[in-house]
Amino acid sequence: MNNQIIDFRSDTVTKPTAGMLDAMMNAKVGDDVFGEDETVHNLEAKLAGMFNMEAGLFCPSGTMTNQIGIKCFTQPMDEVICDQTAHVYRYEIGGIAFHSAASVRLLHGQRGILTPELIEPEINEDNIHYPNSSLVVLENTVNKGGGSCYNISQIAAIHYLCNIKGLKLHLDGARIFNALTATGDNAHEYGKYFDGISVCLSKGLGAPVGSVLLGSKATIHKARKIRKAFGGGMRQAGFLAAAGIYALDNHVNRLQEDHHHAKSLASALAKTSYVKSVMPIETNIVIFEVEQGSAEKVVHQFKEKGLLSNTTSSSTVRLVTHLDISPSMIDQAIEIILHLR
Ligand SMILES: *Cc1c(COP(=O)(O)O)cnc(C)c1O
Protein backbone atom coordinates (compact mmCIF):
# COMPACT_ATOMS: atom_id res chain seq x y z
CA MET A 1 0.00 0.00 0.00
CA ASN A 2 2.82 2.39 0.79
CA ASN A 3 4.54 1.92 -2.52
CA GLN A 4 1.58 2.53 -4.81
CA ILE A 5 2.24 4.79 -7.80
CA ILE A 6 0.24 8.00 -7.56
CA ASP A 7 -0.36 9.28 -11.07
CA PHE A 8 -1.13 13.01 -11.24
CA ARG A 9 0.17 13.45 -14.81
CA SER A 10 -3.30 13.91 -16.25
CA ASP A 11 -6.97 13.07 -15.72
CA THR A 12 -6.68 10.99 -18.91
CA VAL A 13 -4.84 8.14 -17.12
CA THR A 14 -7.97 6.64 -15.52
CA LYS A 15 -8.93 3.04 -16.31
CA PRO A 16 -12.58 1.94 -16.74
CA THR A 17 -14.22 0.82 -13.49
CA ALA A 18 -15.89 -2.59 -13.15
CA GLY A 19 -19.31 -0.97 -13.54
CA MET A 20 -18.20 0.86 -16.65
CA LEU A 21 -16.73 -2.28 -18.20
CA ASP A 22 -19.98 -4.07 -17.47
CA ALA A 23 -21.96 -1.33 -19.24
CA MET A 24 -19.58 -1.53 -22.20
CA MET A 25 -19.83 -5.31 -22.50
CA ASN A 26 -23.63 -5.16 -22.48
CA ALA A 27 -24.01 -2.33 -25.01
CA LYS A 28 -26.38 -2.76 -27.94
CA VAL A 29 -24.37 -1.91 -31.02
CA GLY A 30 -24.70 -1.55 -34.78
CA ASP A 31 -22.80 0.07 -37.63
CA ASP A 32 -22.67 3.75 -36.72
CA VAL A 33 -21.47 4.83 -40.18
CA PHE A 34 -24.81 3.41 -41.38
CA GLY A 35 -26.48 5.28 -38.47
CA GLU A 36 -27.42 1.99 -36.81
CA ASP A 37 -25.74 2.10 -33.40
CA GLU A 38 -28.41 2.88 -30.83
CA THR A 39 -25.95 3.33 -27.96
CA VAL A 40 -24.07 6.00 -29.92
CA HIS A 41 -27.41 7.68 -30.71
CA ASN A 42 -28.35 7.57 -27.03
CA LEU A 43 -25.07 9.17 -25.95
CA GLU A 44 -25.33 11.93 -28.57
CA ALA A 45 -28.98 12.63 -27.67
CA LYS A 46 -28.31 12.53 -23.94
CA LEU A 47 -25.54 15.14 -24.12
CA ALA A 48 -27.43 17.31 -26.62
CA GLY A 49 -30.38 17.31 -24.21
CA MET A 50 -28.21 18.18 -21.21
CA PHE A 51 -26.64 21.16 -23.00
CA ASN A 52 -29.83 22.25 -24.77
CA MET A 53 -28.35 21.70 -28.21
CA GLU A 54 -30.15 20.03 -31.15
CA ALA A 55 -27.70 17.27 -31.97
CA GLY A 56 -24.41 15.55 -31.15
CA LEU A 57 -21.59 13.67 -32.89
CA PHE A 58 -19.45 11.06 -31.13
CA CYS A 59 -15.76 11.26 -32.05
CA PRO A 60 -12.59 9.45 -30.96
CA SER A 61 -10.95 12.50 -29.35
CA GLY A 62 -11.39 16.06 -28.15
CA THR A 63 -8.88 17.16 -30.73
CA MET A 64 -11.21 15.83 -33.41
CA THR A 65 -14.38 17.44 -31.99
CA ASN A 66 -12.56 20.78 -31.70
CA GLN A 67 -11.05 20.62 -35.16
CA ILE A 68 -14.35 19.56 -36.76
CA GLY A 69 -16.11 22.39 -34.91
CA ILE A 70 -13.55 24.91 -36.15
CA LYS A 71 -13.89 23.59 -39.70
CA CYS A 72 -17.69 23.89 -39.51
CA PHE A 73 -17.51 27.53 -38.40
CA THR A 74 -14.75 28.88 -40.68
CA GLN A 75 -13.81 29.21 -44.34
CA PRO A 76 -10.21 29.17 -45.62
CA MET A 77 -8.58 32.62 -45.06
CA ASP A 78 -10.79 33.30 -42.01
CA GLU A 79 -9.32 34.04 -38.59
CA VAL A 80 -10.00 32.25 -35.30
CA ILE A 81 -9.74 34.22 -32.05
CA CYS A 82 -8.59 32.40 -28.91
CA ASP A 83 -6.36 32.76 -25.88
CA GLN A 84 -2.62 32.20 -26.41
CA THR A 85 -2.75 29.19 -24.07
CA ALA A 86 -5.65 27.53 -25.94
CA HIS A 87 -5.43 23.78 -26.51
CA VAL A 88 -6.85 24.26 -30.03
CA TYR A 89 -3.80 26.40 -30.85
CA ARG A 90 -0.97 24.90 -28.78
CA TYR A 91 -1.69 21.22 -28.52
CA GLU A 92 -3.50 20.26 -31.69
CA ILE A 93 -0.34 20.38 -33.84
CA GLY A 94 -1.39 23.32 -35.95
CA GLY A 95 -4.63 21.62 -36.90
CA ILE A 96 -6.38 24.95 -37.50
CA ALA A 97 -3.93 25.69 -40.33
CA PHE A 98 -3.89 22.10 -41.58
CA HIS A 99 -7.62 21.34 -41.61
CA SER A 100 -9.25 24.74 -41.89
CA ALA A 101 -6.62 26.91 -43.62
CA ALA A 102 -7.48 29.67 -41.16
CA SER A 103 -5.18 32.02 -39.27
CA VAL A 104 -5.29 32.50 -35.51
CA ARG A 105 -5.39 35.70 -33.42
CA LEU A 106 -3.97 35.04 -29.97
CA LEU A 107 -5.20 37.04 -26.98
CA HIS A 108 -3.72 37.30 -23.50
CA GLY A 109 -6.45 36.48 -21.02
CA GLN A 110 -6.12 36.27 -17.27
CA ARG A 111 -5.25 32.59 -16.71
CA GLY A 112 -6.68 31.98 -20.19
CA ILE A 113 -10.02 33.67 -19.47
CA LEU A 114 -11.15 36.08 -22.22
CA THR A 115 -13.51 39.03 -21.91
CA PRO A 116 -15.50 41.07 -24.47
CA GLU A 117 -13.08 43.95 -23.81
CA LEU A 118 -10.13 41.78 -24.86
CA ILE A 119 -11.90 40.33 -27.89
CA GLU A 120 -13.60 43.35 -29.44
CA PRO A 121 -10.49 45.29 -30.56
CA GLU A 122 -9.10 42.11 -32.17
CA ILE A 123 -12.07 41.56 -34.48
CA ASN A 124 -10.98 42.64 -37.95
CA GLU A 125 -13.03 45.20 -39.82
CA ASP A 126 -13.89 44.46 -43.42
CA ASN A 127 -10.69 45.41 -45.24
CA ILE A 128 -8.97 43.92 -48.31
CA HIS A 129 -5.84 43.19 -46.22
CA TYR A 130 -7.44 41.44 -43.29
CA PRO A 131 -8.58 37.88 -42.73
CA ASN A 132 -12.27 37.62 -41.86
CA SER A 133 -12.72 37.12 -38.10
CA SER A 134 -15.33 34.40 -37.99
CA LEU A 135 -14.94 32.40 -34.79
CA VAL A 136 -14.10 32.77 -31.10
CA VAL A 137 -12.98 29.65 -29.22
CA LEU A 138 -13.23 29.52 -25.42
CA GLU A 139 -11.86 26.77 -23.19
CA ASN A 140 -13.68 25.84 -19.97
CA THR A 141 -11.93 24.94 -17.75
CA VAL A 142 -8.64 26.40 -19.02
CA ASN A 143 -5.97 23.70 -18.89
CA LYS A 144 -2.93 26.04 -18.96
CA GLY A 145 -4.75 28.42 -16.64
CA GLY A 146 -4.56 25.80 -13.90
CA GLY A 147 -8.21 24.77 -14.23
CA SER A 148 -9.58 28.32 -14.17
CA CYS A 149 -13.19 28.67 -15.27
CA TYR A 150 -15.76 30.93 -16.86
CA ASN A 151 -19.14 31.35 -15.24
CA ILE A 152 -22.27 31.65 -17.35
CA SER A 153 -22.53 35.45 -17.15
CA GLN A 154 -18.98 35.85 -18.52
CA ILE A 155 -19.96 33.51 -21.36
CA ALA A 156 -23.22 35.41 -21.99
CA ALA A 157 -21.26 38.67 -22.34
CA ILE A 158 -18.89 37.15 -24.92
CA HIS A 159 -21.82 35.63 -26.78
CA TYR A 160 -23.50 39.03 -26.91
CA LEU A 161 -20.43 40.53 -28.59
CA CYS A 162 -20.04 37.62 -31.04
CA ASN A 163 -23.69 37.84 -31.95
CA ILE A 164 -23.64 41.54 -32.84
CA LYS A 165 -20.34 41.17 -34.73
CA GLY A 166 -21.48 38.06 -36.62
CA LEU A 167 -18.89 35.67 -35.15
CA LYS A 168 -19.57 32.08 -34.13
CA LEU A 169 -18.66 30.84 -30.66
CA HIS A 170 -17.16 27.39 -29.98
CA LEU A 171 -16.40 25.85 -26.60
CA ASP A 172 -13.53 23.48 -25.94
CA GLY A 173 -15.24 21.74 -23.03
CA ALA A 174 -12.60 19.10 -22.33
CA ARG A 175 -13.35 19.71 -18.63
CA ILE A 176 -16.76 21.35 -18.88
CA PHE A 177 -18.21 19.23 -16.06
CA ASN A 178 -15.41 20.39 -13.74
CA ALA A 179 -16.39 23.98 -14.62
CA LEU A 180 -20.08 23.29 -14.00
CA THR A 181 -19.23 21.66 -10.68
CA ALA A 182 -17.15 24.65 -9.58
CA THR A 183 -19.54 27.38 -10.73
CA GLY A 184 -22.84 25.66 -9.98
CA ASP A 185 -24.05 26.73 -13.44
CA ASN A 186 -26.61 24.65 -15.32
CA ALA A 187 -25.41 22.86 -18.48
CA HIS A 188 -28.75 23.70 -20.12
CA GLU A 189 -27.81 27.41 -20.23
CA TYR A 190 -24.86 26.67 -22.50
CA GLY A 191 -27.04 25.85 -25.50
CA LYS A 192 -28.18 29.48 -25.70
CA TYR A 193 -24.67 30.81 -26.12
CA PHE A 194 -22.53 28.41 -28.13
CA ASP A 195 -22.70 27.34 -31.77
CA GLY A 196 -20.53 24.33 -30.99
CA ILE A 197 -19.51 22.55 -27.80
CA SER A 198 -16.88 19.83 -27.48
CA VAL A 199 -17.47 17.63 -24.42
CA CYS A 200 -14.73 15.22 -23.37
CA LEU A 201 -15.62 11.87 -21.81
CA SER A 202 -12.07 10.60 -21.25
CA LYS A 203 -10.82 13.29 -18.88
CA GLY A 204 -12.42 13.73 -15.46
CA LEU A 205 -15.38 11.55 -16.39
CA GLY A 206 -13.15 8.49 -16.66
CA ALA A 207 -14.27 6.93 -19.96
CA PRO A 208 -11.48 5.28 -21.96
CA VAL A 209 -12.18 7.06 -25.25
CA GLY A 210 -14.34 9.73 -26.75
CA SER A 211 -15.65 13.25 -27.09
CA VAL A 212 -18.96 14.55 -28.40
CA LEU A 213 -19.45 17.65 -30.56
CA LEU A 214 -22.77 19.40 -29.93
CA GLY A 215 -24.46 21.87 -32.26
CA SER A 216 -27.51 22.59 -34.38
CA LYS A 217 -28.88 19.85 -36.66
CA ALA A 218 -27.35 21.62 -39.66
CA THR A 219 -23.95 21.94 -37.97
CA ILE A 220 -23.88 18.29 -36.94
CA HIS A 221 -24.98 17.17 -40.42
CA LYS A 222 -21.96 18.99 -41.83
CA ALA A 223 -19.74 17.80 -38.96
CA ARG A 224 -20.66 14.17 -39.68
CA LYS A 225 -19.34 14.52 -43.22
CA ILE A 226 -16.17 16.21 -41.99
CA ARG A 227 -15.67 13.42 -39.44
CA LYS A 228 -15.86 10.88 -42.28
CA ALA A 229 -13.31 12.89 -44.27
CA PHE A 230 -11.01 12.96 -41.21
CA GLY A 231 -11.28 9.17 -40.99
CA GLY A 232 -13.26 9.34 -37.78
CA GLY A 233 -16.36 7.38 -38.82
CA MET A 234 -16.54 4.42 -36.42
CA ARG A 235 -18.52 1.20 -36.77
CA GLN A 236 -19.69 -0.61 -33.57
CA ALA A 237 -18.70 2.39 -31.47
CA GLY A 238 -21.56 1.72 -29.03
CA PHE A 239 -19.14 -0.22 -26.82
CA LEU A 240 -17.27 3.06 -26.31
CA ALA A 241 -20.39 5.24 -26.17
CA ALA A 242 -21.73 3.00 -23.37
CA ALA A 243 -18.72 4.00 -21.28
CA GLY A 244 -19.60 7.64 -21.90
CA ILE A 245 -23.22 7.14 -20.85
CA TYR A 246 -22.09 5.31 -17.72
CA ALA A 247 -19.65 8.13 -16.93
CA LEU A 248 -22.36 10.79 -17.28
CA ASP A 249 -24.65 8.82 -14.96
CA ASN A 250 -22.04 7.92 -12.35
CA HIS A 251 -18.97 10.14 -12.49
CA VAL A 252 -20.26 13.70 -12.68
CA ASN A 253 -21.44 14.02 -9.09
CA ARG A 254 -18.08 12.92 -7.69
CA LEU A 255 -15.99 15.63 -9.40
CA GLN A 256 -16.28 17.76 -6.28
CA GLU A 257 -14.02 15.19 -4.60
CA ASP A 258 -11.29 15.77 -7.20
CA HIS A 259 -11.51 19.52 -6.58
CA HIS A 260 -11.26 18.94 -2.85
CA HIS A 261 -8.18 16.74 -3.41
CA ALA A 262 -6.57 19.46 -5.54
CA LYS A 263 -7.07 21.98 -2.72
CA SER A 264 -5.43 19.61 -0.23
CA LEU A 265 -2.39 19.18 -2.48
CA ALA A 266 -2.16 22.94 -3.01
CA SER A 267 -2.14 23.74 0.68
CA ALA A 268 0.61 21.18 1.30
CA LEU A 269 2.68 22.63 -1.56
CA ALA A 270 2.24 26.16 -0.19
CA LYS A 271 3.87 25.05 3.07
CA THR A 272 7.13 23.95 1.44
CA SER A 273 10.26 26.02 0.79
CA TYR A 274 10.88 24.71 -2.75
CA VAL A 275 7.52 26.02 -4.01
CA LYS A 276 7.47 29.73 -4.84
CA SER A 277 3.74 30.01 -5.57
CA VAL A 278 0.67 27.91 -6.29
CA MET A 279 -2.03 29.02 -8.71
CA PRO A 280 -5.41 29.41 -6.96
CA ILE A 281 -7.35 26.15 -7.15
CA GLU A 282 -10.70 26.33 -8.93
CA THR A 283 -11.11 22.75 -10.13
CA ASN A 284 -8.90 19.62 -10.46
CA ILE A 285 -5.64 21.14 -11.76
CA VAL A 286 -2.77 22.26 -9.54
CA ILE A 287 0.01 24.30 -11.16
CA PHE A 288 2.86 25.51 -8.98
CA GLU A 289 6.01 27.49 -9.51
CA VAL A 290 9.50 26.41 -8.48
CA GLU A 291 12.89 28.03 -9.00
CA GLN A 292 13.58 28.90 -12.65
CA GLY A 293 14.99 25.83 -14.40
CA SER A 294 14.22 23.34 -11.64
CA ALA A 295 10.79 22.02 -12.68
CA GLU A 296 12.29 18.89 -14.31
CA LYS A 297 14.26 18.17 -11.16
CA VAL A 298 11.18 18.42 -8.93
CA VAL A 299 9.25 16.11 -11.26
CA HIS A 300 12.15 13.65 -11.10
CA GLN A 301 12.35 13.81 -7.29
CA PHE A 302 8.60 13.23 -7.04
CA LYS A 303 8.93 10.28 -9.41
CA GLU A 304 11.55 8.62 -7.23
CA LYS A 305 8.96 8.62 -4.43
CA GLY A 306 6.25 7.19 -6.69
CA LEU A 307 4.43 10.45 -7.42
CA LEU A 308 4.03 11.17 -11.14
CA SER A 309 3.64 14.75 -12.39
CA ASN A 310 4.49 16.86 -15.44
CA THR A 311 6.25 20.15 -16.07
CA THR A 312 4.28 22.86 -17.85
CA SER A 313 7.37 25.07 -18.31
CA SER A 314 10.95 25.14 -16.98
CA SER A 315 9.65 26.63 -13.73
CA THR A 316 6.15 25.15 -13.33
CA VAL A 317 4.82 21.70 -12.44
CA ARG A 318 1.27 20.39 -12.88
CA LEU A 319 -0.66 17.86 -10.83
CA VAL A 320 -4.13 16.74 -11.96
CA THR A 321 -6.56 14.91 -9.69
CA HIS A 322 -9.04 12.37 -11.05
CA LEU A 323 -11.25 9.33 -10.55
CA ASP A 324 -8.37 6.92 -9.85
CA ILE A 325 -6.95 9.03 -7.00
CA SER A 326 -8.19 7.84 -3.61
CA PRO A 327 -8.16 9.80 -0.33
CA SER A 328 -5.32 7.57 0.92
CA MET A 329 -3.26 8.45 -2.16
CA ILE A 330 -3.79 12.12 -1.35
CA ASP A 331 -2.53 11.53 2.20
CA GLN A 332 0.51 9.74 0.84
CA ALA A 333 1.11 12.48 -1.76
CA ILE A 334 0.97 15.15 0.94
CA GLU A 335 3.66 13.25 2.89
CA ILE A 336 5.85 13.14 -0.22
CA ILE A 337 5.28 16.84 -0.95
CA LEU A 338 6.04 17.95 2.62
CA HIS A 339 9.21 15.85 2.97
CA LEU A 340 10.72 16.16 -0.49
CA ARG A 341 13.99 17.57 0.87
C1 LIG B 1 -7.32 16.95 -23.42
C2 LIG B 1 -7.84 18.21 -24.00
C3 LIG B 1 -8.46 18.23 -25.26
C4 LIG B 1 -8.65 17.02 -26.15
O1 LIG B 1 -7.66 16.12 -26.11
P1 LIG B 1 -7.74 14.66 -26.78
O2 LIG B 1 -6.57 14.00 -26.17
O3 LIG B 1 -7.63 14.88 -28.25
O4 LIG B 1 -9.05 14.05 -26.42
C5 LIG B 1 -8.94 19.45 -25.72
N1 LIG B 1 -8.84 20.54 -24.97
C6 LIG B 1 -8.28 20.57 -23.76
C7 LIG B 1 -8.26 21.82 -22.97
C8 LIG B 1 -7.75 19.40 -23.22
O5 LIG B 1 -7.18 19.43 -22.01
Coordinates of C-alpha atoms and ligand atoms in Angstrom, one line a residue:
M1 CA 0.0 0.0 0.0
N2 CA 2.8 2.4 0.8
N3 CA 4.5 1.9 -2.5
Q4 CA 1.6 2.5 -4.8
I5 CA 2.2 4.8 -7.8
I6 CA 0.2 8.0 -7.6
D7 CA -0.4 9.3 -11.1
F8 CA -1.1 13.0 -11.2
R9 CA 0.2 13.4 -14.8
S10 CA -3.3 13.9 -16.2
D11 CA -7.0 13.1 -15.7
T12 CA -6.7 11.0 -18.9
V13 CA -4.8 8.1 -17.1
T14 CA -8.0 6.6 -15.5
K15 CA -8.9 3.0 -16.3
P16 CA -12.6 1.9 -16.7
T17 CA -14.2 0.8 -13.5
A18 CA -15.9 -2.6 -13.1
G19 CA -19.3 -1.0 -13.5
M20 CA -18.2 0.9 -16.6
L21 CA -16.7 -2.3 -18.2
D22 CA -20.0 -4.1 -17.5
A23 CA -22.0 -1.3 -19.2
M24 CA -19.6 -1.5 -22.2
M25 CA -19.8 -5.3 -22.5
N26 CA -23.6 -5.2 -22.5
A27 CA -24.0 -2.3 -25.0
K28 CA -26.4 -2.8 -27.9
V29 CA -24.4 -1.9 -31.0
G30 CA -24.7 -1.5 -34.8
D31 CA -22.8 0.1 -37.6
D32 CA -22.7 3.7 -36.7
V33 CA -21.5 4.8 -40.2
F34 CA -24.8 3.4 -41.4
G35 CA -26.5 5.3 -38.5
E36 CA -27.4 2.0 -36.8
D37 CA -25.7 2.1 -33.4
E38 CA -28.4 2.9 -30.8
T39 CA -25.9 3.3 -28.0
V40 CA -24.1 6.0 -29.9
H41 CA -27.4 7.7 -30.7
N42 CA -28.4 7.6 -27.0
L43 CA -25.1 9.2 -25.9
E44 CA -25.3 11.9 -28.6
A45 CA -29.0 12.6 -27.7
K46 CA -28.3 12.5 -23.9
L47 CA -25.5 15.1 -24.1
A48 CA -27.4 17.3 -26.6
G49 CA -30.4 17.3 -24.2
M50 CA -28.2 18.2 -21.2
F51 CA -26.6 21.2 -23.0
N52 CA -29.8 22.3 -24.8
M53 CA -28.3 21.7 -28.2
E54 CA -30.2 20.0 -31.1
A55 CA -27.7 17.3 -32.0
G56 CA -24.4 15.6 -31.1
L57 CA -21.6 13.7 -32.9
F58 CA -19.5 11.1 -31.1
C59 CA -15.8 11.3 -32.1
P60 CA -12.6 9.4 -31.0
S61 CA -10.9 12.5 -29.4
G62 CA -11.4 16.1 -28.2
T63 CA -8.9 17.2 -30.7
M64 CA -11.2 15.8 -33.4
T65 CA -14.4 17.4 -32.0
N66 CA -12.6 20.8 -31.7
Q67 CA -11.1 20.6 -35.2
I68 CA -14.3 19.6 -36.8
G69 CA -16.1 22.4 -34.9
I70 CA -13.6 24.9 -36.2
K71 CA -13.9 23.6 -39.7
C72 CA -17.7 23.9 -39.5
F73 CA -17.5 27.5 -38.4
T74 CA -14.7 28.9 -40.7
Q75 CA -13.8 29.2 -44.3
P76 CA -10.2 29.2 -45.6
M77 CA -8.6 32.6 -45.1
D78 CA -10.8 33.3 -42.0
E79 CA -9.3 34.0 -38.6
V80 CA -10.0 32.2 -35.3
I81 CA -9.7 34.2 -32.0
C82 CA -8.6 32.4 -28.9
D83 CA -6.4 32.8 -25.9
Q84 CA -2.6 32.2 -26.4
T85 CA -2.7 29.2 -24.1
A86 CA -5.6 27.5 -25.9
H87 CA -5.4 23.8 -26.5
V88 CA -6.8 24.3 -30.0
Y89 CA -3.8 26.4 -30.8
R90 CA -1.0 24.9 -28.8
Y91 CA -1.7 21.2 -28.5
E92 CA -3.5 20.3 -31.7
I93 CA -0.3 20.4 -33.8
G94 CA -1.4 23.3 -36.0
G95 CA -4.6 21.6 -36.9
I96 CA -6.4 24.9 -37.5
A97 CA -3.9 25.7 -40.3
F98 CA -3.9 22.1 -41.6
H99 CA -7.6 21.3 -41.6
S100 CA -9.2 24.7 -41.9
A101 CA -6.6 26.9 -43.6
A102 CA -7.5 29.7 -41.2
S103 CA -5.2 32.0 -39.3
V104 CA -5.3 32.5 -35.5
R105 CA -5.4 35.7 -33.4
L106 CA -4.0 35.0 -30.0
L107 CA -5.2 37.0 -27.0
H108 CA -3.7 37.3 -23.5
G109 CA -6.4 36.5 -21.0
Q110 CA -6.1 36.3 -17.3
R111 CA -5.3 32.6 -16.7
G112 CA -6.7 32.0 -20.2
I113 CA -10.0 33.7 -19.5
L114 CA -11.2 36.1 -22.2
T115 CA -13.5 39.0 -21.9
P116 CA -15.5 41.1 -24.5
E117 CA -13.1 44.0 -23.8
L118 CA -10.1 41.8 -24.9
I119 CA -11.9 40.3 -27.9
E120 CA -13.6 43.3 -29.4
P121 CA -10.5 45.3 -30.6
E122 CA -9.1 42.1 -32.2
I123 CA -12.1 41.6 -34.5
N124 CA -11.0 42.6 -37.9
E125 CA -13.0 45.2 -39.8
D126 CA -13.9 44.5 -43.4
N127 CA -10.7 45.4 -45.2
I128 CA -9.0 43.9 -48.3
H129 CA -5.8 43.2 -46.2
Y130 CA -7.4 41.4 -43.3
P131 CA -8.6 37.9 -42.7
N132 CA -12.3 37.6 -41.9
S133 CA -12.7 37.1 -38.1
S134 CA -15.3 34.4 -38.0
L135 CA -14.9 32.4 -34.8
V136 CA -14.1 32.8 -31.1
V137 CA -13.0 29.6 -29.2
L138 CA -13.2 29.5 -25.4
E139 CA -11.9 26.8 -23.2
N140 CA -13.7 25.8 -20.0
T141 CA -11.9 24.9 -17.7
V142 CA -8.6 26.4 -19.0
N143 CA -6.0 23.7 -18.9
K144 CA -2.9 26.0 -19.0
G145 CA -4.8 28.4 -16.6
G146 CA -4.6 25.8 -13.9
G147 CA -8.2 24.8 -14.2
S148 CA -9.6 28.3 -14.2
C149 CA -13.2 28.7 -15.3
Y150 CA -15.8 30.9 -16.9
N151 CA -19.1 31.3 -15.2
I152 CA -22.3 31.6 -17.3
S153 CA -22.5 35.4 -17.2
Q154 CA -19.0 35.8 -18.5
I155 CA -20.0 33.5 -21.4
A156 CA -23.2 35.4 -22.0
A157 CA -21.3 38.7 -22.3
I158 CA -18.9 37.1 -24.9
H159 CA -21.8 35.6 -26.8
Y160 CA -23.5 39.0 -26.9
L161 CA -20.4 40.5 -28.6
C162 CA -20.0 37.6 -31.0
N163 CA -23.7 37.8 -32.0
I164 CA -23.6 41.5 -32.8
K165 CA -20.3 41.2 -34.7
G166 CA -21.5 38.1 -36.6
L167 CA -18.9 35.7 -35.2
K168 CA -19.6 32.1 -34.1
L169 CA -18.7 30.8 -30.7
H170 CA -17.2 27.4 -30.0
L171 CA -16.4 25.8 -26.6
D172 CA -13.5 23.5 -25.9
G173 CA -15.2 21.7 -23.0
A174 CA -12.6 19.1 -22.3
R175 CA -13.3 19.7 -18.6
I176 CA -16.8 21.3 -18.9
F177 CA -18.2 19.2 -16.1
N178 CA -15.4 20.4 -13.7
A179 CA -16.4 24.0 -14.6
L180 CA -20.1 23.3 -14.0
T181 CA -19.2 21.7 -10.7
A182 CA -17.1 24.7 -9.6
T183 CA -19.5 27.4 -10.7
G184 CA -22.8 25.7 -10.0
D185 CA -24.0 26.7 -13.4
N186 CA -26.6 24.7 -15.3
A187 CA -25.4 22.9 -18.5
H188 CA -28.7 23.7 -20.1
E189 CA -27.8 27.4 -20.2
Y190 CA -24.9 26.7 -22.5
G191 CA -27.0 25.9 -25.5
K192 CA -28.2 29.5 -25.7
Y193 CA -24.7 30.8 -26.1
F194 CA -22.5 28.4 -28.1
D195 CA -22.7 27.3 -31.8
G196 CA -20.5 24.3 -31.0
I197 CA -19.5 22.6 -27.8
S198 CA -16.9 19.8 -27.5
V199 CA -17.5 17.6 -24.4
C200 CA -14.7 15.2 -23.4
L201 CA -15.6 11.9 -21.8
S202 CA -12.1 10.6 -21.3
K203 CA -10.8 13.3 -18.9
G204 CA -12.4 13.7 -15.5
L205 CA -15.4 11.5 -16.4
G206 CA -13.2 8.5 -16.7
A207 CA -14.3 6.9 -20.0
P208 CA -11.5 5.3 -22.0
V209 CA -12.2 7.1 -25.3
G210 CA -14.3 9.7 -26.8
S211 CA -15.7 13.3 -27.1
V212 CA -19.0 14.5 -28.4
L213 CA -19.4 17.6 -30.6
L214 CA -22.8 19.4 -29.9
G215 CA -24.5 21.9 -32.3
S216 CA -27.5 22.6 -34.4
K217 CA -28.9 19.9 -36.7
A218 CA -27.3 21.6 -39.7
T219 CA -23.9 21.9 -38.0
I220 CA -23.9 18.3 -36.9
H221 CA -25.0 17.2 -40.4
K222 CA -22.0 19.0 -41.8
A223 CA -19.7 17.8 -39.0
R224 CA -20.7 14.2 -39.7
K225 CA -19.3 14.5 -43.2
I226 CA -16.2 16.2 -42.0
R227 CA -15.7 13.4 -39.4
K228 CA -15.9 10.9 -42.3
A229 CA -13.3 12.9 -44.3
F230 CA -11.0 13.0 -41.2
G231 CA -11.3 9.2 -41.0
G232 CA -13.3 9.3 -37.8
G233 CA -16.4 7.4 -38.8
M234 CA -16.5 4.4 -36.4
R235 CA -18.5 1.2 -36.8
Q236 CA -19.7 -0.6 -33.6
A237 CA -18.7 2.4 -31.5
G238 CA -21.6 1.7 -29.0
F239 CA -19.1 -0.2 -26.8
L240 CA -17.3 3.1 -26.3
A241 CA -20.4 5.2 -26.2
A242 CA -21.7 3.0 -23.4
A243 CA -18.7 4.0 -21.3
G244 CA -19.6 7.6 -21.9
I245 CA -23.2 7.1 -20.9
Y246 CA -22.1 5.3 -17.7
A247 CA -19.6 8.1 -16.9
L248 CA -22.4 10.8 -17.3
D249 CA -24.6 8.8 -15.0
N250 CA -22.0 7.9 -12.3
H251 CA -19.0 10.1 -12.5
V252 CA -20.3 13.7 -12.7
N253 CA -21.4 14.0 -9.1
R254 CA -18.1 12.9 -7.7
L255 CA -16.0 15.6 -9.4
Q256 CA -16.3 17.8 -6.3
E257 CA -14.0 15.2 -4.6
D258 CA -11.3 15.8 -7.2
H259 CA -11.5 19.5 -6.6
H260 CA -11.3 18.9 -2.8
H261 CA -8.2 16.7 -3.4
A262 CA -6.6 19.5 -5.5
K263 CA -7.1 22.0 -2.7
S264 CA -5.4 19.6 -0.2
L265 CA -2.4 19.2 -2.5
A266 CA -2.2 22.9 -3.0
S267 CA -2.1 23.7 0.7
A268 CA 0.6 21.2 1.3
L269 CA 2.7 22.6 -1.6
A270 CA 2.2 26.2 -0.2
K271 CA 3.9 25.0 3.1
T272 CA 7.1 23.9 1.4
S273 CA 10.3 26.0 0.8
Y274 CA 10.9 24.7 -2.8
V275 CA 7.5 26.0 -4.0
K276 CA 7.5 29.7 -4.8
S277 CA 3.7 30.0 -5.6
V278 CA 0.7 27.9 -6.3
M279 CA -2.0 29.0 -8.7
P280 CA -5.4 29.4 -7.0
I281 CA -7.4 26.2 -7.2
E282 CA -10.7 26.3 -8.9
T283 CA -11.1 22.7 -10.1
N284 CA -8.9 19.6 -10.5
I285 CA -5.6 21.1 -11.8
V286 CA -2.8 22.3 -9.5
I287 CA 0.0 24.3 -11.2
F288 CA 2.9 25.5 -9.0
E289 CA 6.0 27.5 -9.5
V290 CA 9.5 26.4 -8.5
E291 CA 12.9 28.0 -9.0
Q292 CA 13.6 28.9 -12.6
G293 CA 15.0 25.8 -14.4
S294 CA 14.2 23.3 -11.6
A295 CA 10.8 22.0 -12.7
E296 CA 12.3 18.9 -14.3
K297 CA 14.3 18.2 -11.2
V298 CA 11.2 18.4 -8.9
V299 CA 9.2 16.1 -11.3
H300 CA 12.2 13.7 -11.1
Q301 CA 12.3 13.8 -7.3
F302 CA 8.6 13.2 -7.0
K303 CA 8.9 10.3 -9.4
E304 CA 11.6 8.6 -7.2
K305 CA 9.0 8.6 -4.4
G306 CA 6.3 7.2 -6.7
L307 CA 4.4 10.4 -7.4
L308 CA 4.0 11.2 -11.1
S309 CA 3.6 14.7 -12.4
N310 CA 4.5 16.9 -15.4
T311 CA 6.3 20.1 -16.1
T312 CA 4.3 22.9 -17.9
S313 CA 7.4 25.1 -18.3
S314 CA 10.9 25.1 -17.0
S315 CA 9.6 26.6 -13.7
T316 CA 6.2 25.1 -13.3
V317 CA 4.8 21.7 -12.4
R318 CA 1.3 20.4 -12.9
L319 CA -0.7 17.9 -10.8
V320 CA -4.1 16.7 -12.0
T321 CA -6.6 14.9 -9.7
H322 CA -9.0 12.4 -11.1
L323 CA -11.2 9.3 -10.5
D324 CA -8.4 6.9 -9.9
I325 CA -7.0 9.0 -7.0
S326 CA -8.2 7.8 -3.6
P327 CA -8.2 9.8 -0.3
S328 CA -5.3 7.6 0.9
M329 CA -3.3 8.4 -2.2
I330 CA -3.8 12.1 -1.4
D331 CA -2.5 11.5 2.2
Q332 CA 0.5 9.7 0.8
A333 CA 1.1 12.5 -1.8
I334 CA 1.0 15.2 0.9
E335 CA 3.7 13.3 2.9
I336 CA 5.8 13.1 -0.2
I337 CA 5.3 16.8 -1.0
L338 CA 6.0 17.9 2.6
H339 CA 9.2 15.9 3.0
L340 CA 10.7 16.2 -0.5
R341 CA 14.0 17.6 0.9
Ligands
LIG1 C1 -7.3 17.0 -23.4 C2 -7.8 18.2 -24.0 C3 -8.5 18.2 -25.3 C4 -8.7 17.0 -26.1 O1 -7.7 16.1 -26.1 P1 -7.7 14.7 -26.8 O2 -6.6 14.0 -26.2 O3 -7.6 14.9 -28.2 O4 -9.0 14.0 -26.4 C5 -8.9 19.4 -25.7 N1 -8.8 20.5 -25.0 C6 -8.3 20.6 -23.8 C7 -8.3 21.8 -23.0 C8 -7.7 19.4 -23.2 O5 -7.2 19.4 -22.0

